[in-house]
């Protein structure tokens, strides 16, 4: 589904991603871990098409299509979703209105009519129940004054509404309390299918107890320095990153 | 909830200035130039009584002695007042017309403007007066209104039919001497609307005037006089468009509102005069004096959405003369390309316990300049006066400017005046966030701008809110690189 080959990306001439190779197949869950500043969010941004970063080498393919010339909104229409580490605020725009616009823009791109209000309502009801979101919340301005955890849960609500093919969750677990983490994780699990895939960026083993990854990768200095199964996460939790850093320095 | 996105979308395919057409209607246009003879000729054309002619001549005399104001934060080539024609009327306009008699070309023009002067409007409960160039061409619903004793007619007719009311109130809120453009308007105003709501009457429908400059080389000087008698209520809407032209056209209106004891007036404007092209050529100079007087317990609310005009100079104000009276000003001003706007309000607190609220949202894009200029004045007698002002600016790009000039003059120690101001920029991260959810940049900007303007959009009557949102989107077209 997603195939990343020798990806290099930089911002303001500073190279951040230095040759990433990653293949994610339909039905898989991949976890990406790694020390602060190693380039995890940058990788997520670049996959989503953020033009702030310049891809200097390599390629990203989605279902066989090279994404180089594909705009961020078109990537979204094709099923790329990013749950942001730091979701932005849009004052005066309600969550409902925002989602409605997003869904209808995607439909428009596919040559479909706007979603009828009735269906939209049904969808909202269904997904807000899935994530145990109070409906009142949906009339509030997007992310404005949301607590850290609320922002994260709202990201996953949006993911549920948009039903992406590949979802990248950038530290969605940080900021969530224990109950919220369980709710969000079970939401993600319910949305998971053999036709879609999830990339989890996280620092903590806890999330991976709920959403069990097929693969765990460690990013360091813009490169994947180690990959393994779910037990790698446990090993990292125990040992930290130093041993890997040393290993790669050699 | 007033989410109108669906309807908007279809219409958004064409984002050029939509109202830039010119309708070829035979018209009766005065030669260019301004002197006493022209002033007299206008008055004659309108078959005015002598007192009105004399009133105009006096205003003309005052105007000749005055100079154009220079304090506004706008730069433009001074109009040559001798190169403008001061009267232009579609030939087929007849003051006694019913809609059936209206020239089909005119009706076609209304259709293009999206004004349906027909059954549809009746359902929507809006009475419309339409002023094309210098003449009012259609007033609907006269009869329904008359039953309630409401007078809603072109001011030219009111001068003849209700001279006592016009004489009593015209020029009392905006005197001839008020300012350069008000004096000019007083001398040469051609048409506009007159409205009187009797004591205790709640006007059952929105009253609306649609202004349109059609003819080239003409100025539009309309005058609106609205009187809400004691304990009455009226909501009034005003819309404006003009054809796209390379030259600058002058629009200098005067609007006077009088809210007697306990009355309430809600006055909403969607101003979309031609803003000039991308290079800043052409466009309307919009120099307008709007002011309302509140007697005891009265309330006046101004709501405006200003997206058009090359240069705007406009300060809808309230004189809070009566005790406990309330003034409100809600404004959205959008400037793009080379547009310049200097707009705001004056709240003059004279009575005790008077209250005013100012919410101004300025949105600047392109190379435009957007200024808020507001005065809150509290007289020594105005015990317990309160004001709250909030001025928010939203910038798009690095070449535009937003300026805020709040003036506060408080002569009473009990006054409570609060002022809040913010300036923000549409961030790349906001746009990317929207993009990531599948929303293209133009749409993302419209969404963010609508969100920014929400408090003011919510103040508009439903029907106008739809149009206003659409206008915001259209006027910001091309504002991102
Ligand atoms: N816009 C930018 N301008 C300059 N430097 C940037 C920019 N974005 C990211 N960087 C730098 O790139 C490096 C990688 O950042 P990134 O956010 O991808 O790290 P991360 O792995 O997500 O870290 P964390 O675990 O703290 O979230 C950091 O050194 C960061 O300072
Ligand atoms: Mg990060």
XYZ file of C-alpha atoms in Angstrom, chain B residues 71-293:
223
model
C -6.952 62.423 7.811
C -8.080 59.014 6.617
C -5.420 56.411 6.027
C -6.176 56.160 2.318
C -4.408 57.424 -0.758
C -6.178 58.043 -4.010
C -6.429 60.492 -6.801
C -8.871 63.167 -5.805
C -12.011 62.936 -7.905
C -12.572 65.826 -10.271
C -15.976 67.009 -9.217
C -16.449 68.832 -12.493
C -16.019 65.638 -14.489
C -18.913 63.774 -12.981
C -22.490 63.734 -14.081
C -24.762 64.324 -11.130
C -27.908 62.858 -12.477
C -28.631 59.770 -14.477
C -31.919 57.960 -14.657
C -33.106 54.961 -16.582
C -35.600 56.552 -19.004
C -38.311 54.075 -18.438
C -38.402 54.548 -14.696
C -41.690 55.974 -13.702
C -42.370 56.837 -10.097
C -45.910 55.503 -10.291
C -44.963 52.162 -11.707
C -46.018 48.840 -10.413
C -43.621 46.027 -11.073
C -45.532 44.964 -14.139
C -44.709 48.251 -15.751
C -41.011 48.038 -15.133
C -38.757 47.919 -18.171
C -37.957 44.275 -18.976
C -34.269 45.199 -19.308
C -34.333 46.508 -15.783
C -36.014 43.396 -14.556
C -33.363 41.352 -16.294
C -30.745 43.393 -14.486
C -32.399 42.697 -11.147
C -32.413 39.049 -12.000
C -28.671 39.131 -12.634
C -28.197 40.918 -9.372
C -30.020 38.110 -7.735
C -32.804 40.364 -6.594
C -36.111 38.791 -7.229
C -38.663 41.511 -7.095
C -41.404 38.972 -7.298
C -43.316 36.304 -5.491
C -40.170 34.730 -4.164
C -39.354 37.843 -2.253
C -42.861 37.982 -0.941
C -42.364 34.603 0.593
C -39.128 35.762 2.080
C -40.874 38.737 3.497
C -38.554 41.413 2.270
C -39.787 44.674 0.897
C -37.348 46.048 -1.628
C -36.593 49.449 -2.992
C -34.103 49.539 -5.815
C -32.078 52.559 -6.768
C -30.359 52.434 -10.131
C -28.020 55.318 -10.758
C -29.978 58.255 -9.467
C -33.515 57.017 -9.406
C -35.538 54.656 -7.355
C -37.206 52.264 -9.728
C -39.267 49.862 -7.774
C -40.711 49.707 -4.345
C -42.476 46.532 -3.529
C -44.935 45.862 -0.767
C -46.077 49.411 -0.432
C -49.597 48.322 0.306
C -48.846 45.717 2.947
C -46.728 48.245 4.732
C -49.251 51.024 4.398
C -51.779 48.995 6.343
C -49.523 49.272 9.359
C -48.968 52.930 8.705
C -45.399 52.273 7.642
C -44.069 54.582 5.009
C -41.392 53.087 2.776
C -40.757 54.937 -0.438
C -38.080 56.678 -2.449
C -36.975 59.821 -0.680
C -37.843 61.861 -3.753
C -41.465 60.875 -3.295
C -41.369 61.388 0.437
C -40.256 64.971 -0.091
C -43.483 65.555 -1.964
C -45.819 63.322 -0.022
C -44.545 63.693 3.513
C -42.777 67.030 3.557
C -43.502 67.556 7.258
C -41.532 64.450 8.238
C -38.687 65.073 5.841
C -38.411 68.701 6.845
C -38.449 67.843 10.496
C -35.727 65.216 10.383
C -33.511 65.558 7.335
C -30.147 66.996 8.256
C -30.756 66.729 11.974
C -28.380 63.829 12.471
C -25.966 64.579 9.656
C -26.042 68.332 9.178
C -25.115 69.842 5.831
C -22.009 71.211 7.445
C -20.931 67.868 8.833
C -18.218 67.067 6.357
C -17.176 67.563 2.762
C -19.035 64.591 1.332
C -22.104 65.069 3.456
C -22.329 68.654 2.194
C -21.909 67.487 -1.372
C -24.561 64.856 -0.908
C -26.933 67.371 0.624
C -26.616 69.516 -2.485
C -26.897 66.872 -5.153
C -28.499 63.760 -3.661
C -30.698 62.163 -6.216
C -32.527 59.355 -4.570
C -32.517 56.873 -1.766
C -35.083 55.513 0.593
C -37.325 57.037 3.138
C -38.864 55.057 5.901
C -41.119 55.880 8.794
C -42.347 53.375 11.344
C -45.205 54.674 13.466
C -45.412 54.501 17.232
C -45.468 51.034 18.678
C -45.321 49.262 15.314
C -43.043 46.321 14.713
C -42.280 46.296 11.034
C -43.427 42.843 9.917
C -40.772 42.360 7.265
C -37.209 43.266 6.469
C -37.011 46.487 4.502
C -34.357 46.503 1.871
C -32.801 48.917 -0.566
C -30.601 47.815 -3.393
C -28.266 50.404 -4.841
C -26.727 50.047 -8.234
C -24.504 52.327 -10.278
C -25.100 51.420 -13.894
C -24.236 54.416 -16.054
C -20.588 55.336 -16.716
C -19.240 58.687 -15.587
C -21.920 59.205 -13.016
C -21.717 59.563 -9.311
C -24.247 58.147 -6.962
C -25.433 60.295 -4.116
C -28.202 58.642 -2.312
C -29.790 59.721 0.861
C -31.579 57.512 3.271
C -33.722 58.752 6.087
C -35.185 56.293 8.514
C -37.369 57.290 11.410
C -38.515 54.803 13.996
C -41.146 56.419 16.148
C -41.534 55.585 19.837
C -41.391 51.906 20.734
C -41.245 50.749 17.137
C -38.907 48.255 15.532
C -37.446 47.891 12.074
C -34.743 45.860 10.403
C -33.338 47.416 7.298
C -30.980 45.943 4.706
C -28.914 47.694 2.133
C -26.993 46.140 -0.737
C -24.768 47.746 -3.351
C -23.178 46.751 -6.639
C -21.714 48.471 -9.690
C -20.368 47.434 -13.125
C -16.645 46.825 -13.529
C -15.062 49.874 -15.104
C -11.579 51.219 -15.525
C -12.506 54.606 -14.179
C -13.196 55.415 -10.575
C -16.774 56.128 -9.760
C -17.846 58.203 -6.815
C -20.425 57.133 -4.327
C -21.149 59.574 -1.537
C -24.176 58.623 0.469
C -25.720 59.957 3.613
C -27.789 57.771 5.885
C -29.629 59.219 8.847
C -31.375 57.079 11.420
C -33.620 58.406 14.117
C -34.717 56.091 16.886
C -37.190 57.835 19.146
C -37.884 56.755 22.728
C -37.832 53.005 23.076
C -37.407 52.348 19.350
C -35.000 49.889 17.807
C -33.354 50.029 14.403
C -31.221 47.280 12.967
C -29.407 48.475 9.884
C -27.414 45.966 7.839
C -25.273 46.662 4.821
C -23.574 44.382 2.374
C -21.380 46.655 0.337
C -19.950 45.164 -2.785
C -19.220 48.080 -5.081
C -16.710 47.236 -7.773
C -13.325 47.101 -6.009
C -11.167 47.772 -9.058
C -9.200 45.134 -10.909
C -6.166 43.155 -9.754
C -3.800 45.978 -10.715
C -5.823 48.478 -8.750
C -7.406 50.166 -11.739
C -10.938 51.437 -11.483
C -13.336 50.799 -8.661
C -15.749 52.844 -6.649
C -14.781 55.543 -4.179
C -17.140 54.966 -1.341
C -17.332 58.005 0.923
C -20.271 57.559 3.152
C -21.662 59.295 6.201
C -23.966 57.145 8.271
C -25.196 58.175 11.646
C -28.009 57.378 13.980
C -29.565 59.224 16.872
